[in-house]
Amino acid sequence: MNENKILIVDDNPTNLKVLFDYLTGEKGNKIFVAKNGREALERTAFAHPDIILLDIMMPEMDGYETCRRLKENEDTREIPIIFLTAFADTDNKIKAFNSGAVDFIVKPFNQDEVLARIKTHLTISRQKKELEKANADLADANVALGKSNQALADANSTLEEVNHALEETNKELAKANASKDKLFSIVAHDMRNKLFSITGSIDMLESFYHDLNDDEKQDRIRAMADSSKHMYKLFENLFTWARMQTGSIEVVTEEVNVAGIAEEIISFFMEDATAKGVELTCDVPEGCDVMYDKNMLQFIIRNLVHNAIKYCDSGNRVVISCTQDGKWHNIAVTDNGVGMKKEICDSIFETGAKSSRPGTRREDGSGLGLMVAKEFAELNRGSISISSREGFGTKVILSLPASSECASHFE
């Protein structure tokens, strides 16, 4: 049951006590009292009562003036006010109603009458509020209905365009699914080849272990290790790509020092590069900072350097460099290896395109790492471009937004 907040205003303690006793005897009433008009205004602002019992004859500010002030205030004007008076003449009644009162109770008080009048006006006030809310809800519903009708008319008028767009989307979806199927076929083929290599080496060691010399055993073990590394990289790229497709990768942008990242990656690949006789160098100036996701940047540059080493041979060189163009940094991985034909270069980022070729030492690849690198670049407001010439080498440029501090450093 809702609690009824009732404010009693009277400068006579006896009247206050009588009314207080009447009202506290009824369940659901919370009583506030004030001894003059000023206190009545303060209590009303604080408690915002549901109804006010207001004495007319009070010092300083009488009941009429108190009532007028309450009715002038937008926050309190709707509170019903019942005057308490010892005068039942017509003039006082008219004056009471003109000042904003809804009723009056003549002293001395009759408990049943007091409770009945309060209950009646609380009910009227509550019903008035409910009616106002219902009218407001109805008006909102009418507005919403009008908008819905307009939206329906707009939707009907553009239904043909929507259907056409849906048909185009379905075509693109079918194309994308076909590309993904082709990609999975390529990945599965690469994984099967590596598994055959591993199982073949295991069979060789198992069947002819005592017939093989130490170098031959090391060759088999090294082949298994290389195949395992390749499969791990393939799984890592495939898992990352799958997370990209489902939107489950969060981009954490921060200021990243490119020189530091480049040095770490060079150190990581130095053994592989040295084994192939490839020179691996960093030409990134200090102060080259970008606003980027650090893990994604490491992934991109690591894949670009891995590919560059893959297509280089003894005497070739791979360089990581960085230049600035306005508010952008261009991080380049350049090699003077075998390069590639234009048609391969143009399709290198297409899902399912078999653009990856064996490396100079017959290293395999699916091309998946480059696709993930491109999506990572775009997630960070960047881009990747490739230029290559068969027999002369390849240059891959990752363009990223520079930090403000870095921009001033390069100027």
Short mmCIF file of C-alpha atoms in Angstrom, two decimals:
data_model
loop_
_atom_site.label_atom_id
_atom_site.label_comp_id
_atom_site.label_asym_id
_atom_site.label_seq_id
_atom_site.Cartn_x
_atom_site.Cartn_y
_atom_site.Cartn_z
CA MET A 1 0.00 0.00 0.00
CA ASN A 2 1.26 3.51 -0.84
CA GLU A 3 2.25 5.75 2.07
CA ASN A 4 0.26 8.99 2.46
CA LYS A 5 2.46 11.95 3.41
CA ILE A 6 0.34 14.54 5.27
CA LEU A 7 1.52 17.97 6.42
CA ILE A 8 -0.40 19.65 9.31
CA VAL A 9 0.13 23.42 9.67
CA ASP A 10 -1.28 25.07 12.83
CA ASP A 11 0.16 27.45 15.43
CA ASN A 12 -1.99 25.86 18.15
CA PRO A 13 -0.25 22.87 19.81
CA THR A 14 -3.59 21.44 20.94
CA ASN A 15 -4.94 21.37 17.38
CA LEU A 16 -1.68 19.83 16.16
CA LYS A 17 -1.90 17.07 18.76
CA VAL A 18 -5.54 16.30 18.01
CA LEU A 19 -4.98 16.02 14.28
CA PHE A 20 -1.72 14.14 14.78
CA ASP A 21 -3.51 11.56 16.95
CA TYR A 22 -6.34 11.24 14.43
CA LEU A 23 -4.03 10.62 11.53
CA THR A 24 -1.42 8.41 13.16
CA GLY A 25 -4.22 6.07 14.16
CA GLU A 26 -4.70 5.28 10.47
CA LYS A 27 -2.27 2.85 8.79
CA GLY A 28 -0.20 4.12 5.88
CA ASN A 29 0.06 7.77 7.02
CA LYS A 30 3.33 9.61 7.50
CA ILE A 31 2.77 12.90 9.35
CA PHE A 32 4.77 16.13 9.13
CA VAL A 33 3.97 19.24 11.21
CA ALA A 34 4.66 22.98 10.91
CA LYS A 35 3.74 25.77 13.36
CA ASN A 36 3.57 28.69 10.91
CA GLY A 37 3.50 29.59 7.23
CA ARG A 38 7.28 29.86 6.82
CA GLU A 39 7.80 26.40 8.29
CA ALA A 40 5.01 25.09 6.05
CA LEU A 41 6.85 26.28 2.93
CA GLU A 42 10.10 24.70 4.14
CA ARG A 43 8.48 21.38 5.10
CA THR A 44 6.67 21.21 1.77
CA ALA A 45 9.88 21.77 -0.20
CA PHE A 46 11.56 19.04 1.86
CA ALA A 47 8.85 16.37 2.16
CA HIS A 48 6.60 17.16 -0.83
CA PRO A 49 3.45 15.89 0.98
CA ASP A 50 0.46 14.36 -0.75
CA ILE A 51 -1.97 16.71 1.07
CA ILE A 52 -1.74 19.73 3.40
CA LEU A 53 -4.05 20.65 6.31
CA LEU A 54 -3.55 24.42 6.67
CA ASP A 55 -4.80 26.68 9.48
CA ILE A 56 -6.03 30.11 8.32
CA MET A 57 -5.36 32.27 11.37
CA MET A 58 -1.59 32.28 12.03
CA PRO A 59 0.88 35.05 12.93
CA GLU A 60 3.37 36.55 10.41
CA MET A 61 1.96 34.68 7.39
CA ASP A 62 -1.69 33.56 7.46
CA GLY A 63 -3.09 30.51 5.72
CA TYR A 64 -4.31 32.43 2.67
CA GLU A 65 -0.83 33.84 1.91
CA THR A 66 0.83 30.47 2.55
CA CYS A 67 -1.63 28.81 0.18
CA ARG A 68 -1.02 31.42 -2.55
CA ARG A 69 2.74 30.91 -2.36
CA LEU A 70 2.38 27.16 -2.60
CA LYS A 71 0.14 27.52 -5.64
CA GLU A 72 2.58 29.92 -7.31
CA ASN A 73 5.37 27.32 -7.07
CA GLU A 74 5.39 24.87 -9.98
CA ASP A 75 6.69 22.08 -7.73
CA THR A 76 3.91 22.40 -5.13
CA ARG A 77 0.88 23.84 -6.95
CA GLU A 78 -0.76 20.44 -7.50
CA ILE A 79 -0.74 19.47 -3.80
CA PRO A 80 -4.36 19.57 -2.46
CA ILE A 81 -4.79 21.98 0.49
CA ILE A 82 -7.62 21.72 3.06
CA PHE A 83 -8.10 24.81 5.22
CA LEU A 84 -8.67 24.51 8.97
CA THR A 85 -10.94 27.31 10.24
CA ALA A 86 -13.22 28.30 13.08
CA PHE A 87 -15.19 30.47 10.67
CA ALA A 88 -17.80 28.79 8.52
CA ASP A 89 -19.24 31.91 6.89
CA THR A 90 -19.57 32.19 3.14
CA ASP A 91 -16.97 34.99 2.70
CA ASN A 92 -14.22 32.91 4.33
CA LYS A 93 -15.18 29.87 2.28
CA ILE A 94 -15.00 31.85 -0.99
CA LYS A 95 -11.69 33.42 0.04
CA ALA A 96 -10.33 29.97 0.85
CA PHE A 97 -11.33 28.55 -2.52
CA ASN A 98 -10.02 31.60 -4.38
CA SER A 99 -6.62 31.20 -2.77
CA GLY A 100 -6.40 27.63 -4.09
CA ALA A 101 -7.88 25.39 -1.38
CA VAL A 102 -9.83 22.28 -2.38
CA ASP A 103 -11.86 22.04 0.87
CA PHE A 104 -12.09 23.22 4.45
CA ILE A 105 -12.67 21.65 7.87
CA VAL A 106 -14.45 23.63 10.59
CA LYS A 107 -13.14 23.58 14.15
CA PRO A 108 -13.77 21.89 16.53
CA PHE A 109 -12.70 18.79 14.59
CA ASN A 110 -14.73 15.65 14.11
CA GLN A 111 -12.42 12.70 13.58
CA ASP A 112 -14.65 10.87 11.10
CA GLU A 113 -15.14 14.03 9.04
CA VAL A 114 -11.41 14.82 9.04
CA LEU A 115 -10.47 11.32 7.91
CA ALA A 116 -13.26 11.20 5.30
CA ARG A 117 -12.31 14.53 3.73
CA ILE A 118 -8.61 13.64 3.65
CA LYS A 119 -9.34 10.25 2.11
CA THR A 120 -11.63 11.80 -0.49
CA HIS A 121 -9.10 14.42 -1.63
CA LEU A 122 -6.21 11.96 -1.62
CA THR A 123 -8.28 9.74 -3.87
CA ILE A 124 -9.19 12.66 -6.16
CA SER A 125 -5.54 13.78 -6.31
CA ARG A 126 -4.33 10.27 -7.07
CA GLN A 127 -6.96 9.76 -9.75
CA LYS A 128 -6.08 13.14 -11.27
CA LYS A 129 -2.41 12.14 -11.49
CA GLU A 130 -3.32 8.78 -12.98
CA LEU A 131 -5.57 10.48 -15.52
CA GLU A 132 -2.85 12.99 -16.45
CA LYS A 133 -0.35 10.16 -16.85
CA ALA A 134 -2.83 8.17 -18.93
CA ASN A 135 -3.43 11.22 -21.15
CA ALA A 136 0.31 11.78 -21.48
CA ASP A 137 0.86 8.10 -22.32
CA LEU A 138 -1.95 8.27 -24.85
CA ALA A 139 -0.41 11.37 -26.44
CA ASP A 140 2.99 9.63 -26.58
CA ALA A 141 1.33 6.56 -28.06
CA ASN A 142 -0.34 8.69 -30.72
CA VAL A 143 2.97 10.31 -31.58
CA ALA A 144 4.67 6.91 -31.68
CA LEU A 145 1.84 5.55 -33.82
CA GLY A 146 2.23 8.44 -36.23
CA LYS A 147 5.96 7.80 -36.45
CA SER A 148 5.37 4.08 -36.90
CA ASN A 149 2.92 4.74 -39.71
CA GLN A 150 5.41 7.04 -41.39
CA ALA A 151 8.21 4.53 -40.90
CA LEU A 152 6.00 1.82 -42.36
CA ALA A 153 5.21 3.99 -45.36
CA ASP A 154 8.92 4.71 -45.84
CA ALA A 155 9.77 1.03 -45.48
CA ASN A 156 7.15 0.05 -48.05
CA SER A 157 8.38 2.67 -50.50
CA THR A 158 11.96 1.36 -50.25
CA LEU A 159 11.19 -2.36 -50.04
CA GLU A 160 12.29 -2.95 -53.61
CA GLU A 161 15.65 -1.29 -52.92
CA VAL A 162 16.10 -3.36 -49.75
CA ASN A 163 15.35 -6.57 -51.62
CA HIS A 164 17.86 -5.63 -54.29
CA ALA A 165 20.49 -4.86 -51.65
CA LEU A 166 19.74 -8.20 -49.98
CA GLU A 167 20.26 -10.02 -53.25
CA GLU A 168 23.62 -8.29 -53.70
CA THR A 169 24.58 -9.12 -50.12
CA ASN A 170 23.71 -12.77 -50.67
CA LYS A 171 25.90 -12.81 -53.76
CA GLU A 172 28.79 -11.28 -51.84
CA LEU A 173 28.23 -13.74 -48.98
CA ALA A 174 28.29 -16.67 -51.37
CA LYS A 175 31.48 -15.30 -52.90
CA ALA A 176 33.05 -14.83 -49.46
CA ASN A 177 32.07 -18.36 -48.40
CA ALA A 178 33.59 -19.76 -51.58
CA SER A 179 36.80 -17.82 -50.88
CA LYS A 180 36.90 -19.11 -47.30
CA ASP A 181 36.35 -22.68 -48.51
CA LYS A 182 39.26 -22.24 -50.90
CA LEU A 183 41.39 -20.78 -48.10
CA PHE A 184 40.61 -23.72 -45.79
CA SER A 185 41.47 -26.09 -48.64
CA ILE A 186 44.87 -24.39 -49.04
CA VAL A 187 45.52 -24.47 -45.28
CA ALA A 188 44.46 -28.12 -45.06
CA HIS A 189 46.75 -29.00 -47.98
CA ASP A 190 49.72 -27.26 -46.33
CA MET A 191 49.02 -28.92 -42.98
CA ARG A 192 48.68 -32.35 -44.61
CA ASN A 193 52.04 -31.93 -46.34
CA LYS A 194 53.71 -31.00 -43.06
CA LEU A 195 52.07 -33.90 -41.23
CA PHE A 196 53.28 -36.27 -43.98
CA SER A 197 56.78 -34.85 -43.50
CA ILE A 198 56.63 -35.40 -39.74
CA THR A 199 55.15 -38.90 -39.96
CA GLY A 200 57.63 -39.80 -42.71
CA SER A 201 60.56 -38.73 -40.55
CA ILE A 202 59.13 -40.65 -37.58
CA ASP A 203 58.70 -43.78 -39.71
CA MET A 204 62.24 -43.40 -41.01
CA LEU A 205 63.68 -43.08 -37.48
CA GLU A 206 61.54 -45.94 -36.19
CA SER A 207 62.39 -48.35 -39.00
CA PHE A 208 66.02 -47.49 -39.68
CA TYR A 209 67.20 -45.85 -36.47
CA HIS A 210 70.23 -48.15 -36.04
CA ASP A 211 71.12 -47.92 -39.75
CA LEU A 212 71.21 -44.10 -39.81
CA ASN A 213 74.28 -42.15 -38.82
CA ASP A 214 74.12 -39.16 -36.47
CA ASP A 215 73.94 -36.59 -39.29
CA GLU A 216 71.03 -38.40 -40.92
CA LYS A 217 69.21 -38.61 -37.59
CA GLN A 218 69.79 -34.90 -37.02
CA ASP A 219 68.42 -34.19 -40.51
CA ARG A 220 65.21 -36.11 -39.73
CA ILE A 221 64.83 -34.39 -36.36
CA ARG A 222 65.45 -30.99 -37.95
CA ALA A 223 62.85 -31.71 -40.63
CA MET A 224 60.30 -32.61 -37.96
CA ALA A 225 61.15 -29.45 -36.01
CA ASP A 226 60.78 -27.26 -39.12
CA SER A 227 57.44 -28.87 -39.99
CA SER A 228 56.20 -28.43 -36.42
CA LYS A 229 57.20 -24.76 -36.41
CA HIS A 230 55.42 -24.23 -39.71
CA MET A 231 52.27 -25.95 -38.45
CA TYR A 232 52.34 -23.87 -35.27
CA LYS A 233 52.63 -20.64 -37.29
CA LEU A 234 49.83 -21.84 -39.57
CA PHE A 235 47.57 -22.59 -36.59
CA GLU A 236 48.44 -19.25 -34.98
CA ASN A 237 47.58 -17.31 -38.14
CA LEU A 238 44.40 -19.30 -38.72
CA PHE A 239 43.24 -18.82 -35.11
CA THR A 240 43.98 -15.08 -35.27
CA TRP A 241 42.16 -14.77 -38.59
CA ALA A 242 39.14 -16.65 -37.18
CA ARG A 243 39.00 -14.29 -34.19
CA MET A 244 39.11 -11.36 -36.62
CA GLN A 245 36.09 -12.72 -38.50
CA THR A 246 34.04 -13.02 -35.30
CA GLY A 247 35.06 -9.58 -34.02
CA SER A 248 36.50 -11.01 -30.79
CA ILE A 249 39.82 -9.17 -30.98
CA GLU A 250 40.05 -5.96 -28.95
CA VAL A 251 42.21 -3.09 -30.22
CA VAL A 252 44.30 -1.51 -27.43
CA THR A 253 45.79 1.68 -28.85
CA GLU A 254 48.89 3.09 -27.20
CA GLU A 255 52.06 4.99 -28.14
CA VAL A 256 54.53 2.44 -29.52
CA ASN A 257 58.22 2.92 -30.30
CA VAL A 258 58.79 1.41 -33.75
CA ALA A 259 62.58 1.22 -33.40
CA GLY A 260 62.24 -0.94 -30.30
CA ILE A 261 59.77 -3.30 -32.00
CA ALA A 262 62.00 -3.55 -35.08
CA GLU A 263 65.09 -4.42 -33.02
CA GLU A 264 63.17 -7.16 -31.15
CA ILE A 265 61.97 -8.71 -34.42
CA ILE A 266 65.44 -8.58 -35.99
CA SER A 267 66.84 -10.34 -32.93
CA PHE A 268 64.05 -12.94 -33.21
CA PHE A 269 64.78 -13.74 -36.88
CA MET A 270 68.56 -13.27 -36.84
CA GLU A 271 69.30 -17.00 -36.60
CA ASP A 272 67.01 -17.82 -39.55
CA ALA A 273 68.45 -14.99 -41.65
CA THR A 274 72.05 -15.97 -40.86
CA ALA A 275 71.32 -19.60 -41.78
CA LYS A 276 70.25 -18.42 -45.26
CA GLY A 277 73.05 -15.88 -45.58
CA VAL A 278 70.57 -12.98 -45.56
CA GLU A 279 71.55 -9.63 -44.04
CA LEU A 280 68.88 -8.30 -41.67
CA THR A 281 69.14 -4.61 -40.64
CA CYS A 282 67.12 -1.87 -38.94
CA ASP A 283 66.98 1.67 -40.33
CA VAL A 284 64.30 3.08 -38.03
CA PRO A 285 65.28 6.40 -36.37
CA GLU A 286 64.76 6.93 -32.65
CA GLY A 287 61.65 8.95 -31.86
CA CYS A 288 59.57 7.12 -34.46
CA ASP A 289 56.45 6.54 -32.35
CA VAL A 290 53.00 5.51 -33.61
CA MET A 291 49.55 5.28 -32.02
CA TYR A 292 48.85 1.58 -32.42
CA ASP A 293 48.05 -1.74 -30.82
CA LYS A 294 51.50 -3.05 -29.84
CA ASN A 295 50.69 -6.77 -30.22
CA MET A 296 49.14 -6.22 -33.64
CA LEU A 297 52.12 -4.13 -34.78
CA GLN A 298 54.51 -6.90 -33.70
CA PHE A 299 52.40 -9.46 -35.57
CA ILE A 300 52.39 -7.40 -38.79
CA ILE A 301 56.11 -6.60 -38.89
CA ARG A 302 57.01 -10.15 -37.82
CA ASN A 303 55.01 -11.59 -40.75
CA LEU A 304 56.47 -9.10 -43.22
CA VAL A 305 60.04 -9.86 -42.14
CA HIS A 306 59.36 -13.62 -42.16
CA ASN A 307 58.11 -13.39 -45.76
CA ALA A 308 61.03 -11.21 -46.83
CA ILE A 309 63.58 -13.72 -45.47
CA LYS A 310 61.60 -16.55 -47.05
CA TYR A 311 62.04 -15.08 -50.55
CA CYS A 312 65.67 -14.07 -50.13
CA ASP A 313 68.81 -16.13 -50.64
CA SER A 314 72.46 -15.86 -49.69
CA GLY A 315 73.78 -12.36 -50.28
CA ASN A 316 70.34 -10.71 -50.21
CA ARG A 317 69.31 -8.07 -47.70
CA VAL A 318 66.16 -7.26 -45.68
CA VAL A 319 65.76 -3.75 -44.23
CA ILE A 320 63.15 -2.40 -41.80
CA SER A 321 62.85 1.39 -42.21
CA CYS A 322 60.51 4.23 -41.26
CA THR A 323 59.77 7.61 -42.85
CA GLN A 324 57.14 10.24 -42.15
CA ASP A 325 54.58 11.72 -44.53
CA GLY A 326 52.60 14.42 -42.72
CA LYS A 327 50.73 12.81 -39.83
CA TRP A 328 51.52 9.30 -41.04
CA HIS A 329 54.49 6.97 -40.58
CA ASN A 330 55.43 4.63 -43.38
CA ILE A 331 57.09 1.53 -41.95
CA ALA A 332 58.71 -0.40 -44.80
CA VAL A 333 60.13 -3.92 -45.01
CA THR A 334 62.28 -4.02 -48.15
CA ASP A 335 64.22 -6.92 -49.66
CA ASN A 336 66.19 -7.47 -52.85
CA GLY A 337 65.13 -11.10 -53.15
CA VAL A 338 63.27 -12.92 -55.92
CA GLY A 339 60.31 -10.51 -56.10
CA MET A 340 57.02 -11.53 -57.73
CA LYS A 341 54.94 -11.08 -60.83
CA LYS A 342 52.31 -8.32 -61.00
CA GLU A 343 49.35 -10.73 -61.05
CA ILE A 344 50.58 -12.40 -57.87
CA CYS A 345 51.20 -9.05 -56.22
CA ASP A 346 47.70 -7.82 -57.12
CA SER A 347 45.93 -10.84 -55.56
CA ILE A 348 48.14 -11.31 -52.53
CA PHE A 349 45.53 -10.06 -50.01
CA GLU A 350 42.53 -11.90 -51.47
CA THR A 351 40.92 -14.53 -49.23
CA GLY A 352 41.52 -17.96 -50.72
CA ALA A 353 43.95 -16.77 -53.38
CA LYS A 354 46.91 -19.15 -53.68
CA SER A 355 49.38 -16.28 -53.99
CA SER A 356 51.90 -17.79 -51.59
CA ARG A 357 54.81 -19.55 -53.32
CA PRO A 358 57.60 -21.74 -51.96
CA GLY A 359 60.57 -19.78 -50.65
CA THR A 360 64.10 -19.91 -51.97
CA ARG A 361 64.74 -22.98 -49.79
CA ARG A 362 61.33 -24.50 -50.66
CA GLU A 363 59.72 -23.03 -47.52
CA ASP A 364 55.93 -23.39 -47.64
CA GLY A 365 53.24 -20.84 -46.79
CA SER A 366 49.48 -20.27 -47.04
CA GLY A 367 49.43 -16.47 -47.40
CA LEU A 368 47.14 -16.30 -44.36
CA GLY A 369 49.60 -14.22 -42.32
CA LEU A 370 49.49 -11.39 -44.85
CA MET A 371 45.68 -11.35 -44.84
CA VAL A 372 45.64 -11.09 -41.06
CA ALA A 373 48.30 -8.36 -41.21
CA LYS A 374 46.14 -6.35 -43.62
CA GLU A 375 43.05 -6.64 -41.38
CA PHE A 376 45.13 -5.69 -38.32
CA ALA A 377 46.39 -2.61 -40.16
CA GLU A 378 42.86 -1.52 -41.07
CA LEU A 379 41.61 -2.11 -37.51
CA ASN A 380 44.18 0.47 -36.36
CA ARG A 381 43.27 3.07 -39.03
CA GLY A 382 46.27 2.05 -41.11
CA SER A 383 46.90 0.40 -44.47
CA ILE A 384 49.34 -1.95 -46.23
CA SER A 385 50.60 -1.61 -49.79
CA ILE A 386 53.01 -3.83 -51.77
CA SER A 387 55.23 -3.13 -54.73
CA SER A 388 57.39 -5.84 -56.29
CA ARG A 389 59.38 -6.65 -59.38
CA GLU A 390 60.33 -10.17 -60.28
CA GLY A 391 64.05 -10.69 -59.90
CA PHE A 392 64.59 -7.39 -58.09
CA GLY A 393 62.77 -7.71 -54.76
CA THR A 394 59.72 -6.53 -52.83
CA LYS A 395 58.77 -3.55 -50.69
CA VAL A 396 55.84 -3.69 -48.25
CA ILE A 397 54.74 -0.40 -46.66
CA LEU A 398 52.65 -0.24 -43.49
CA SER A 399 51.16 3.28 -43.11
CA LEU A 400 50.17 4.23 -39.55
CA PRO A 401 49.04 7.40 -37.72
CA ALA A 402 51.99 9.05 -35.93
CA SER A 403 51.83 10.27 -32.35
CA SER A 404 51.88 14.07 -31.89
CA GLU A 405 55.26 13.93 -30.13
CA CYS A 406 56.73 11.93 -32.97
CA ALA A 407 55.36 14.33 -35.58
CA SER A 408 57.18 17.25 -33.96
CA HIS A 409 60.38 15.16 -33.69
CA PHE A 410 60.48 14.55 -37.45
CA GLU A 411 59.75 18.18 -38.41
#
